[in-house]
Coordinates of C-alpha atoms and ligand atoms in Angstrom, one line a residue:
M136 CA 28.6 -32.6 9.4
K137 CA 29.3 -34.1 6.2
L138 CA 29.5 -37.6 5.5
I139 CA 33.2 -37.5 5.0
H140 CA 34.0 -36.3 8.5
T141 CA 31.9 -39.2 10.2
L142 CA 33.3 -41.5 8.1
F143 CA 36.9 -40.4 8.7
K144 CA 36.2 -40.4 12.4
R145 CA 35.3 -44.1 12.3
N146 CA 38.2 -45.6 10.7
L147 CA 40.1 -44.0 8.0
L148 CA 41.3 -47.7 6.4
I149 CA 37.9 -49.5 6.5
F150 CA 36.5 -46.5 4.9
L151 CA 39.2 -46.6 2.0
F152 CA 39.0 -50.4 1.5
L153 CA 35.4 -50.6 1.6
I154 CA 34.5 -47.9 -1.0
S155 CA 36.4 -47.0 -4.1
L156 CA 34.5 -43.6 -4.5
I157 CA 33.7 -40.8 -1.6
S158 CA 30.5 -39.2 -2.3
F159 CA 29.8 -35.6 -0.9
S160 CA 26.3 -34.9 0.1
S161 CA 26.6 -31.3 -1.1
L162 CA 24.5 -28.8 -2.7
S163 CA 24.7 -29.0 -6.7
V164 CA 26.9 -26.7 -8.3
S165 CA 25.7 -24.0 -10.4
K166 CA 27.1 -23.0 -13.7
H167 CA 30.4 -20.9 -13.3
N168 CA 33.4 -20.0 -15.5
A169 CA 35.9 -22.7 -16.2
V170 CA 39.6 -22.3 -15.8
V171 CA 42.5 -24.5 -16.9
V172 CA 46.3 -23.6 -15.4
T173 CA 49.2 -25.6 -16.8
R174 CA 53.0 -25.1 -17.0
H175 CA 53.0 -24.0 -20.8
H176 CA 50.9 -21.5 -22.4
L177 CA 50.3 -23.7 -25.5
A178 CA 48.8 -26.7 -23.2
T179 CA 46.7 -24.2 -21.3
E180 CA 45.2 -22.9 -24.7
V181 CA 44.8 -27.1 -25.9
G182 CA 42.7 -27.3 -22.5
S183 CA 40.7 -24.2 -23.0
K184 CA 39.7 -24.7 -26.3
I185 CA 38.5 -28.3 -25.5
L186 CA 36.3 -26.6 -22.8
Q187 CA 35.3 -24.0 -25.2
D188 CA 34.1 -26.6 -27.8
G189 CA 31.9 -28.3 -25.0
G190 CA 34.4 -30.8 -23.6
N191 CA 34.5 -31.4 -19.9
A192 CA 37.4 -31.1 -17.6
F193 CA 38.5 -34.8 -18.1
D194 CA 38.4 -34.2 -21.8
A195 CA 40.7 -31.1 -21.4
A196 CA 42.9 -33.2 -18.8
I197 CA 43.8 -35.6 -21.2
S198 CA 44.2 -33.3 -24.2
V199 CA 46.6 -31.0 -22.0
A200 CA 48.6 -34.2 -20.8
F201 CA 49.4 -35.2 -24.2
A202 CA 50.2 -31.6 -25.5
L203 CA 52.5 -31.1 -22.5
A204 CA 54.3 -34.4 -23.5
V205 CA 55.4 -32.4 -26.7
V206 CA 55.7 -28.6 -25.5
N207 CA 57.1 -29.1 -21.9
P208 CA 59.1 -32.4 -22.4
S209 CA 61.1 -31.9 -19.3
A210 CA 58.3 -33.2 -17.4
G211 CA 55.2 -33.5 -19.5
N212 CA 55.2 -37.2 -21.0
I213 CA 53.9 -40.3 -22.4
G214 CA 57.5 -41.9 -21.1
G215 CA 56.5 -41.5 -17.4
G216 CA 53.5 -41.5 -15.0
G217 CA 51.7 -39.8 -12.4
F218 CA 48.5 -39.3 -10.6
A219 CA 45.4 -37.4 -10.8
L220 CA 42.6 -36.6 -8.6
L221 CA 39.0 -36.7 -10.4
Y222 CA 36.1 -35.0 -9.3
D223 CA 32.6 -35.9 -10.8
A224 CA 30.1 -33.0 -10.2
N225 CA 27.3 -34.7 -11.3
K226 CA 27.6 -37.7 -9.1
K227 CA 29.5 -35.8 -6.6
T228 CA 32.3 -38.3 -6.1
I229 CA 36.0 -38.0 -6.0
E230 CA 38.5 -40.9 -7.0
S231 CA 42.0 -40.6 -7.8
I232 CA 44.0 -42.6 -10.5
D233 CA 47.4 -44.2 -10.0
Y234 CA 49.1 -44.2 -13.5
R235 CA 52.5 -44.4 -11.7
E236 CA 55.3 -46.4 -13.5
R237 CA 56.2 -49.9 -12.1
A238 CA 59.3 -51.6 -11.7
P239 CA 60.2 -54.2 -14.6
I240 CA 59.5 -57.9 -13.5
K241 CA 63.3 -58.4 -13.6
A242 CA 64.1 -55.8 -11.2
K243 CA 65.7 -57.0 -8.1
E244 CA 66.5 -55.3 -4.7
N245 CA 70.3 -54.9 -5.3
M246 CA 70.3 -53.9 -9.3
F247 CA 71.7 -50.6 -8.5
L248 CA 74.7 -51.7 -6.1
D249 CA 78.0 -53.4 -7.1
E250 CA 79.3 -56.7 -5.7
N251 CA 80.6 -54.5 -2.5
G252 CA 77.0 -53.4 -2.0
N253 CA 78.2 -49.6 -2.9
V254 CA 75.6 -47.8 -5.1
I255 CA 76.8 -47.6 -8.9
K256 CA 76.6 -43.9 -9.6
G257 CA 74.2 -42.9 -12.3
L258 CA 72.7 -46.1 -12.8
S259 CA 69.1 -45.3 -11.2
T260 CA 69.1 -42.0 -12.9
S261 CA 70.5 -42.1 -16.5
S262 CA 71.0 -45.7 -17.7
F263 CA 68.9 -48.4 -19.5
L264 CA 67.8 -49.6 -16.0
A265 CA 66.7 -46.1 -14.7
S266 CA 63.1 -46.5 -16.1
G267 CA 60.1 -48.0 -14.7
I268 CA 57.0 -49.3 -17.2
P269 CA 55.2 -46.1 -18.2
G270 CA 51.9 -45.5 -17.2
T271 CA 50.5 -42.3 -18.8
V272 CA 48.9 -43.6 -21.7
D273 CA 46.9 -46.1 -20.0
G274 CA 46.0 -43.7 -17.4
M275 CA 44.6 -41.0 -20.1
Y276 CA 42.7 -43.8 -21.9
K277 CA 41.3 -45.3 -18.4
I278 CA 40.2 -41.7 -17.4
H279 CA 38.8 -41.2 -20.9
K280 CA 36.9 -44.3 -20.8
K281 CA 35.3 -43.5 -17.5
Y282 CA 34.7 -39.7 -18.0
G283 CA 35.5 -38.6 -21.4
S284 CA 33.0 -37.0 -23.8
F285 CA 34.6 -36.2 -26.7
P286 CA 36.4 -39.2 -29.0
I287 CA 39.8 -39.4 -27.9
S288 CA 41.3 -38.8 -31.3
K289 CA 40.2 -35.0 -31.0
L290 CA 42.0 -34.9 -27.6
I291 CA 45.4 -36.3 -28.7
S292 CA 45.1 -34.3 -32.1
P293 CA 46.4 -30.8 -30.7
A294 CA 49.7 -32.6 -29.6
I295 CA 50.2 -34.3 -32.9
D296 CA 50.2 -30.9 -34.5
L297 CA 52.3 -29.4 -32.0
A298 CA 54.8 -32.0 -32.7
E299 CA 54.6 -32.3 -36.2
K300 CA 54.5 -28.6 -37.1
G301 CA 56.6 -27.4 -34.4
F302 CA 56.4 -24.6 -31.7
T303 CA 58.5 -21.6 -30.7
L304 CA 60.8 -22.0 -28.0
S305 CA 60.6 -19.6 -25.1
K306 CA 64.0 -18.0 -23.8
F307 CA 63.7 -20.1 -20.6
Q308 CA 63.0 -23.4 -22.7
A309 CA 65.8 -22.7 -25.3
N310 CA 68.3 -22.1 -22.0
Y311 CA 67.0 -25.3 -20.4
F312 CA 67.7 -27.3 -23.6
N313 CA 71.0 -25.7 -23.9
K314 CA 71.9 -26.5 -20.2
N315 CA 71.1 -30.2 -20.6
R316 CA 73.2 -30.6 -23.9
D317 CA 75.4 -33.1 -22.2
K318 CA 72.7 -35.3 -20.8
F319 CA 71.0 -35.2 -24.3
S320 CA 74.4 -36.1 -26.1
K321 CA 74.7 -39.2 -24.3
N322 CA 71.8 -41.0 -26.3
P323 CA 72.1 -40.7 -30.1
E324 CA 68.4 -40.2 -30.6
T325 CA 68.0 -37.5 -27.9
K326 CA 71.0 -35.9 -29.1
K327 CA 69.3 -36.0 -32.9
I328 CA 66.2 -34.1 -31.7
F329 CA 67.2 -31.8 -28.4
V330 CA 70.8 -30.7 -29.6
K331 CA 71.3 -28.1 -31.9
K332 CA 74.8 -27.4 -33.0
D333 CA 74.9 -23.8 -32.7
M334 CA 72.6 -23.7 -29.6
W335 CA 68.9 -23.0 -29.4
K336 CA 67.5 -19.7 -29.0
K337 CA 64.4 -17.8 -28.5
G338 CA 61.9 -18.2 -31.3
D339 CA 63.4 -21.3 -32.7
L340 CA 60.8 -23.7 -34.1
F341 CA 61.1 -27.0 -32.4
K342 CA 59.6 -30.1 -34.3
Q343 CA 59.5 -33.6 -32.9
K344 CA 58.7 -35.7 -35.9
D345 CA 59.1 -39.2 -34.5
L346 CA 57.0 -38.1 -31.5
A347 CA 54.3 -37.2 -33.7
K348 CA 54.2 -40.6 -35.6
T349 CA 53.8 -42.3 -32.4
L350 CA 51.0 -40.3 -31.0
K351 CA 49.1 -40.7 -34.4
R352 CA 49.8 -44.5 -34.0
I353 CA 48.2 -44.3 -30.4
S354 CA 45.2 -42.1 -31.7
N355 CA 44.6 -44.7 -34.5
F356 CA 45.1 -47.9 -32.7
G357 CA 44.5 -46.7 -29.4
R358 CA 46.1 -47.7 -25.6
D359 CA 47.3 -51.1 -26.8
E360 CA 49.6 -49.4 -29.4
F361 CA 51.9 -48.3 -26.6
Y362 CA 51.5 -51.5 -24.4
S363 CA 51.7 -54.3 -27.2
G364 CA 51.9 -52.4 -30.7
E365 CA 54.9 -51.2 -32.9
T366 CA 55.8 -48.5 -30.0
A367 CA 55.9 -51.4 -27.2
K368 CA 58.3 -53.3 -29.6
K369 CA 60.7 -50.4 -30.3
I370 CA 61.2 -49.6 -26.6
I371 CA 61.5 -53.0 -25.5
N372 CA 63.9 -54.0 -28.5
Y373 CA 65.9 -50.7 -28.0
Y374 CA 66.2 -51.4 -24.1
K375 CA 67.1 -54.9 -24.7
K376 CA 69.9 -54.1 -27.2
N377 CA 71.4 -51.6 -24.7
G378 CA 71.6 -53.9 -21.6
G379 CA 68.3 -53.0 -20.2
I380 CA 65.9 -55.4 -18.6
F381 CA 62.0 -54.9 -20.0
T382 CA 60.4 -57.4 -21.5
Q383 CA 56.9 -57.9 -23.4
N384 CA 55.2 -59.1 -20.4
D385 CA 56.1 -56.0 -18.4
F386 CA 54.1 -53.9 -21.0
L387 CA 51.5 -56.3 -21.4
N388 CA 50.7 -56.5 -17.8
Y389 CA 50.8 -52.5 -17.0
Q390 CA 47.7 -51.2 -15.4
S391 CA 46.8 -48.1 -14.1
K392 CA 44.3 -48.1 -11.4
F393 CA 41.6 -46.0 -9.8
K394 CA 41.8 -45.7 -6.0
P395 CA 40.0 -43.8 -3.2
P396 CA 42.1 -40.6 -2.6
L397 CA 43.2 -40.0 0.8
C398 CA 41.1 -37.4 2.4
T399 CA 41.1 -35.5 5.9
T400 CA 39.6 -32.7 7.5
F401 CA 41.2 -29.3 8.3
I402 CA 38.9 -26.6 10.1
D403 CA 36.0 -26.4 8.0
Y404 CA 37.1 -27.9 4.9
D405 CA 37.6 -31.4 3.4
I406 CA 40.9 -32.1 1.6
C407 CA 41.6 -34.9 -0.5
S408 CA 45.0 -35.9 -2.1
M409 CA 47.0 -38.8 -3.4
S410 CA 47.5 -42.2 -1.5
L411 CA 50.2 -44.6 -1.9
P412 CA 52.4 -45.1 -4.1
S413 CA 52.5 -41.5 -3.4
S414 CA 53.4 -40.2 0.0
G415 CA 52.1 -36.9 -0.9
G416 CA 48.4 -36.7 0.6
I417 CA 49.8 -38.7 3.7
V418 CA 52.6 -36.3 4.5
L419 CA 50.3 -33.3 3.6
S420 CA 47.4 -34.8 6.0
Q421 CA 49.7 -35.5 8.9
S422 CA 51.1 -32.1 8.5
L423 CA 47.9 -30.4 8.4
N424 CA 46.6 -32.6 11.5
I425 CA 49.6 -31.5 13.5
L426 CA 49.3 -27.9 12.8
E427 CA 45.4 -27.7 13.4
N428 CA 46.4 -27.9 17.1
F429 CA 47.6 -24.6 16.9
D430 CA 46.0 -21.3 16.6
L431 CA 48.2 -20.3 13.4
S432 CA 46.3 -17.2 12.5
S433 CA 47.4 -15.6 15.4
Y434 CA 51.3 -15.8 14.2
G435 CA 52.2 -13.7 11.4
H436 CA 52.8 -15.7 8.0
D437 CA 56.3 -14.5 8.1
S438 CA 56.7 -14.8 12.1
L439 CA 59.3 -17.0 13.4
E440 CA 57.0 -19.2 15.5
Y441 CA 54.8 -19.8 12.5
N442 CA 58.0 -21.0 10.4
R443 CA 59.0 -23.1 13.6
L444 CA 55.8 -25.0 13.6
L445 CA 55.6 -25.4 10.0
T446 CA 59.2 -27.0 10.0
E447 CA 58.5 -29.3 13.2
A448 CA 55.3 -30.4 11.3
M449 CA 57.1 -31.1 8.0
R450 CA 60.0 -32.7 10.1
F451 CA 57.8 -35.2 11.9
S452 CA 55.9 -36.0 8.8
F453 CA 58.9 -36.7 6.4
A454 CA 60.4 -38.8 9.0
D455 CA 57.6 -41.2 9.1
R456 CA 57.6 -41.0 5.3
S457 CA 61.2 -42.4 5.3
E458 CA 60.5 -45.1 7.8
F459 CA 57.2 -46.4 6.7
L460 CA 55.8 -45.7 3.4
G461 CA 56.4 -47.7 0.2
D462 CA 54.0 -49.3 -2.5
A463 CA 50.8 -50.3 -0.3
D464 CA 50.7 -53.8 -2.7
F465 CA 54.0 -54.5 -1.3
N466 CA 53.6 -53.3 2.6
N467 CA 51.0 -53.9 4.9
F468 CA 51.9 -50.8 7.2
D469 CA 48.3 -49.1 8.0
I470 CA 48.7 -45.5 7.3
S471 CA 46.1 -44.6 9.7
K472 CA 48.6 -44.9 12.5
I473 CA 50.4 -41.7 11.1
T474 CA 47.3 -39.9 9.5
S475 CA 45.3 -40.0 12.6
K476 CA 44.4 -36.8 14.5
K477 CA 45.3 -38.6 17.9
Y478 CA 48.7 -39.1 16.8
A479 CA 49.0 -36.0 15.3
K480 CA 47.8 -34.5 18.6
T481 CA 50.6 -36.2 20.3
L482 CA 53.2 -34.7 18.0
A483 CA 51.7 -31.4 18.5
S484 CA 52.2 -31.2 22.2
I485 CA 55.8 -32.4 21.8
I486 CA 56.1 -29.2 19.4
K487 CA 54.3 -27.1 21.8
S488 CA 56.4 -27.8 24.9
S489 CA 59.6 -27.1 23.2
K490 CA 60.9 -23.7 22.1
S491 CA 63.5 -24.9 19.6
K492 CA 64.3 -27.6 17.3
V493 CA 62.9 -30.8 18.6
A494 CA 65.2 -34.2 18.5
I495 CA 63.7 -36.7 15.9
D496 CA 66.0 -39.8 16.3
S497 CA 63.7 -42.6 15.6
P498 CA 60.4 -41.8 13.5
G499 CA 57.4 -43.6 15.0
K500 CA 58.6 -43.5 18.5
Y501 CA 55.5 -41.6 19.7
F502 CA 53.0 -44.1 18.2
N503 CA 50.4 -45.0 20.9
E504 CA 49.5 -47.9 19.0
S505 CA 62.9 -33.4 -9.2
E506 CA 62.8 -30.8 -9.2
E507 CA 61.0 -31.8 -12.1
T508 CA 57.4 -32.9 -12.6
T509 CA 54.5 -30.9 -13.8
H510 CA 51.0 -30.1 -12.7
F511 CA 47.9 -29.0 -13.9
S512 CA 44.5 -28.0 -12.5
I513 CA 41.3 -27.9 -14.3
I514 CA 37.6 -26.9 -13.6
D515 CA 34.5 -27.0 -16.0
S516 CA 31.7 -24.9 -16.1
N517 CA 29.8 -27.7 -14.2
G518 CA 32.2 -28.1 -11.5
N519 CA 34.0 -31.2 -12.6
A520 CA 37.6 -30.8 -11.7
V521 CA 40.7 -32.8 -12.3
S522 CA 44.0 -32.1 -10.5
N523 CA 46.9 -33.8 -12.1
T524 CA 50.7 -34.2 -11.3
Y525 CA 52.7 -36.4 -13.7
T526 CA 56.5 -36.9 -14.4
L527 CA 59.8 -38.4 -15.7
N528 CA 61.2 -37.8 -12.3
T529 CA 64.4 -35.4 -13.1
A530 CA 64.3 -32.9 -15.8
Y531 CA 64.1 -35.2 -19.2
G532 CA 63.9 -38.3 -17.3
S533 CA 66.7 -40.5 -18.0
G534 CA 67.9 -38.5 -21.0
I535 CA 67.0 -41.7 -23.3
I536 CA 64.9 -41.8 -26.2
A537 CA 64.2 -45.3 -27.5
K538 CA 65.2 -45.4 -31.2
G539 CA 62.4 -44.2 -33.6
T540 CA 59.8 -43.1 -31.0
G541 CA 60.8 -39.6 -29.8
I542 CA 59.6 -40.7 -26.4
L543 CA 61.7 -39.6 -23.6
M544 CA 61.8 -42.3 -21.0
N545 CA 61.5 -41.6 -17.2
N546 CA 64.2 -42.5 -14.6
E547 CA 61.7 -43.2 -11.8
M548 CA 63.6 -46.2 -10.7
D549 CA 65.6 -43.7 -8.4
D550 CA 62.6 -43.0 -6.3
F551 CA 63.0 -46.3 -5.0
S552 CA 65.3 -46.9 -1.8
I553 CA 68.0 -48.3 -3.8
K554 CA 70.0 -49.0 -0.7
P555 CA 68.5 -48.5 2.6
G556 CA 69.5 -44.8 4.2
F557 CA 71.2 -44.0 0.8
P558 CA 69.8 -40.5 -0.4
N559 CA 67.9 -40.4 -3.9
F560 CA 68.1 -37.5 -6.2
F561 CA 65.9 -35.4 -3.9
G562 CA 68.0 -36.3 -1.1
L563 CA 65.0 -38.4 0.6
V564 CA 66.1 -41.8 2.4
G565 CA 64.0 -44.6 2.6
S566 CA 63.8 -48.0 4.5
E567 CA 62.5 -51.6 3.4
A568 CA 59.1 -50.6 2.8
N569 CA 60.4 -48.5 -0.5
K570 CA 63.2 -51.2 -1.3
V571 CA 63.3 -52.1 -5.3
E572 CA 61.1 -55.0 -6.1
S573 CA 59.8 -56.5 -9.4
K574 CA 56.5 -54.9 -10.5
K575 CA 56.6 -52.4 -7.6
A576 CA 55.7 -48.6 -7.6
P577 CA 58.4 -46.3 -6.3
L578 CA 57.4 -44.1 -3.4
S579 CA 56.3 -40.7 -4.8
S580 CA 55.9 -37.3 -3.4
M581 CA 53.3 -36.0 -6.0
T582 CA 50.5 -34.1 -4.1
P583 CA 47.7 -33.6 -6.5
T584 CA 44.9 -32.1 -4.1
I585 CA 41.5 -30.6 -4.3
V586 CA 40.2 -28.8 -1.2
F587 CA 36.2 -29.0 -0.9
Q588 CA 34.3 -26.4 1.0
E589 CA 30.7 -27.4 1.5
G590 CA 31.0 -30.1 -0.9
K591 CA 32.3 -27.7 -3.7
P592 CA 35.8 -27.5 -5.2
F593 CA 37.4 -24.7 -3.5
L594 CA 40.9 -25.1 -4.4
I595 CA 42.7 -27.2 -6.8
T596 CA 46.5 -27.5 -6.8
G597 CA 49.7 -29.4 -6.9
S598 CA 53.1 -28.6 -7.9
P599 CA 56.4 -30.1 -9.0
G600 CA 59.7 -30.5 -7.0
G601 CA 60.6 -33.8 -5.8
S602 CA 60.4 -34.0 -2.1
T603 CA 59.6 -30.2 -1.9
I604 CA 56.0 -31.0 -3.7
I605 CA 54.4 -31.8 -0.4
S606 CA 55.8 -28.9 1.5
T607 CA 54.8 -26.5 -1.5
V608 CA 51.2 -27.8 -1.4
L609 CA 51.1 -27.6 2.5
Q610 CA 51.9 -23.9 2.5
L611 CA 49.7 -22.9 -0.5
L612 CA 47.1 -24.5 1.4
L613 CA 47.6 -22.6 4.8
N614 CA 48.3 -19.3 2.9
V615 CA 44.6 -19.6 1.6
L616 CA 43.1 -21.8 4.6
I617 CA 44.5 -19.8 7.4
F618 CA 46.0 -16.5 6.2
D619 CA 43.0 -15.7 3.6
M620 CA 45.6 -14.9 1.0
E621 CA 44.1 -14.7 -2.7
I622 CA 45.4 -17.2 -5.2
D623 CA 48.1 -14.9 -6.6
E624 CA 49.6 -13.7 -3.2
A625 CA 49.3 -17.2 -1.8
S626 CA 51.3 -18.6 -5.0
K627 CA 53.8 -16.0 -4.5
A628 CA 54.5 -16.0 -0.9
K629 CA 58.2 -17.6 -0.2
R630 CA 58.3 -20.9 0.8
I631 CA 60.5 -23.2 3.4
H632 CA 61.0 -26.8 3.4
H633 CA 62.4 -29.4 5.6
Q634 CA 62.3 -33.2 5.0
W635 CA 63.9 -34.4 8.1
K636 CA 66.8 -35.7 6.4
P637 CA 69.1 -34.1 5.5
D638 CA 68.8 -32.2 8.7
V639 CA 68.6 -28.8 6.9
L640 CA 65.9 -26.0 6.5
F641 CA 65.7 -24.8 2.9
I642 CA 64.1 -21.2 2.6
E643 CA 63.3 -19.0 -0.2
N644 CA 63.8 -15.9 1.7
E645 CA 67.1 -14.9 2.8
K646 CA 65.7 -12.3 5.2
Y647 CA 64.7 -15.1 7.8
L648 CA 67.9 -17.2 7.5
K649 CA 69.4 -15.6 10.8
D650 CA 66.6 -15.8 12.9
I651 CA 65.5 -19.5 12.2
D652 CA 69.4 -20.1 12.7
E653 CA 68.7 -18.8 16.1
L654 CA 66.2 -22.0 16.7
S655 CA 69.4 -24.1 16.0
F656 CA 68.2 -25.3 12.6
D657 CA 70.6 -25.3 9.8
T658 CA 69.1 -23.3 6.9
I659 CA 70.1 -23.1 3.3
Y660 CA 68.8 -20.5 0.9
R661 CA 67.3 -22.1 -2.0
E662 CA 66.3 -19.9 -5.2
R663 CA 63.0 -22.0 -5.8
I664 CA 60.6 -24.1 -3.8
G665 CA 58.0 -25.6 -5.9
E666 CA 55.7 -24.1 -8.5
T667 CA 52.1 -24.4 -8.1
H668 CA 49.5 -24.3 -10.5
S669 CA 46.1 -23.6 -9.0
I670 CA 42.6 -22.6 -9.0
L671 CA 40.8 -20.9 -6.3
F672 CA 36.8 -20.3 -5.9
H673 CA 36.9 -16.5 -4.9
E674 CA 33.8 -14.0 -5.0
N675 CA 31.6 -16.2 -6.9
R676 CA 34.1 -17.4 -9.8
Y677 CA 37.2 -19.5 -10.2
E678 CA 40.5 -17.9 -10.4
G679 CA 43.4 -19.6 -11.8
F680 CA 47.2 -18.9 -11.1
A681 CA 50.3 -20.0 -12.7
D682 CA 53.2 -19.7 -10.4
L683 CA 55.9 -17.0 -11.7
R684 CA 58.8 -18.7 -10.1
R685 CA 59.4 -19.9 -13.8
P686 CA 58.1 -18.4 -16.8
D687 CA 55.7 -20.0 -19.4
G688 CA 52.8 -21.1 -17.5
K689 CA 49.4 -19.7 -18.0
A690 CA 46.0 -19.7 -16.5
I691 CA 43.0 -19.1 -18.7
S692 CA 39.4 -18.5 -17.7
V693 CA 36.7 -19.9 -20.2
H694 CA 32.9 -18.3 -20.1
Ligands
LIG1357 N1 59.7 -38.3 -9.2 C1 59.3 -37.5 -8.3 C2 58.1 -37.9 -7.3 O1 57.3 -39.0 -7.7 O2 58.1 -37.6 -6.2

């Protein structure tokens, strides 16, 4: 059996702490087609051009990340943060990078509460206190330093052009800008750029001059321009003037971190995803471990029993998320307690012995011992792969642009548990583990994932969607690994989502509402759950697919 299997059987945590890279004792990967899949066709074109010119998957990922900050400003960003999984085909190693935002130094547990301990509406989502220190620029520079082959100026240059010369808005984007008009209008800088008096329409040219200047400065002066140069000063001063708590030290101290990914096995596959401060890989792994105890392929994809099992696996895993997870630098919870196969077996036996909804009152009692965010997947012809999810949190983040920068700032502070039991934007509740603390990362659900078959990238995927990210990735994996669907079918298949609290099953397919109701789940129809951008190895080539739940995405194969 592969090295990774053996190590995981021994002890996940020791394994995680002892090594920072996971090696796959696999066969070498021969040349094949390269693929880029992103949320926006222009960013996909930017990435595929880099690959055509001889850049590697990491170069393409950096270029795409900067381009999406321009062409997909609702989630693409340099004012936010995220996570990426990085597979080096030459060294056969996989690691992750955590470039999540961190809470400002002056952040305090009760900063979003009034004197009576009540949550002040909007403070964690749309005020000058809503943002964490952005990590995207540092993250991209770190990836570049370790893995890049092209000069970084070449990788940022397409983003500068798109911001300076502008790009034409699709119907979807024009409508989305108009829909967020009130949010943009609250900040004069954002209003100046994103609000058009007589409304945006399809085909309008959208230019971002300030953002172009900022990107040029970053390209000329490097990562420090963002954290200690003119850009940092502009952001800090603007926030100070408007009641924010950013200080120079917040920006000077920011560092993204390479980390081991969280890996598990599922049938014959090795699955790697993101660990803390994202809950994504942990919840995904726990759900898969539970479901591995059932003969899933014997049920139809749309059968009531399959949907029941899926729902219960999500409920147990999300309940544990709420109770136990938070930034590992601030909590010493042993995650192997909830990611172990043994624990999953116990939960599976409870689900097996029940025919309808299982009561989950206190998570962990069985221990033996936004919808905005954007994902892209890239593989190059040598087999290097990047699975990247990054975000501003909700659409267009806090809606605040620091004067003169053109940078939309995140509202990631809302991902903290701002008061125990109080639901965040995504309805997620949290505990002590995820309370607001100085310099801490808020708990995320982002789940950039790479599935390996015999040591070779087999499936690369991820999704936006706040809490639904994890269930979306889970179902995409099951559709391919259990139900043998091709990537288009697996992406289009209807999804469900349960996150323990609220105690509601969200369901895309209205047809099944009544049946699932009979199992005593409260169900709510949801037009859209997640939006995957995936690459699958199929018949000796890689195939990309951009989810059709929203328009404008694109996959390009480079030969
Ligand atoms: N802001 C959404 C997430 O990180 O899960």
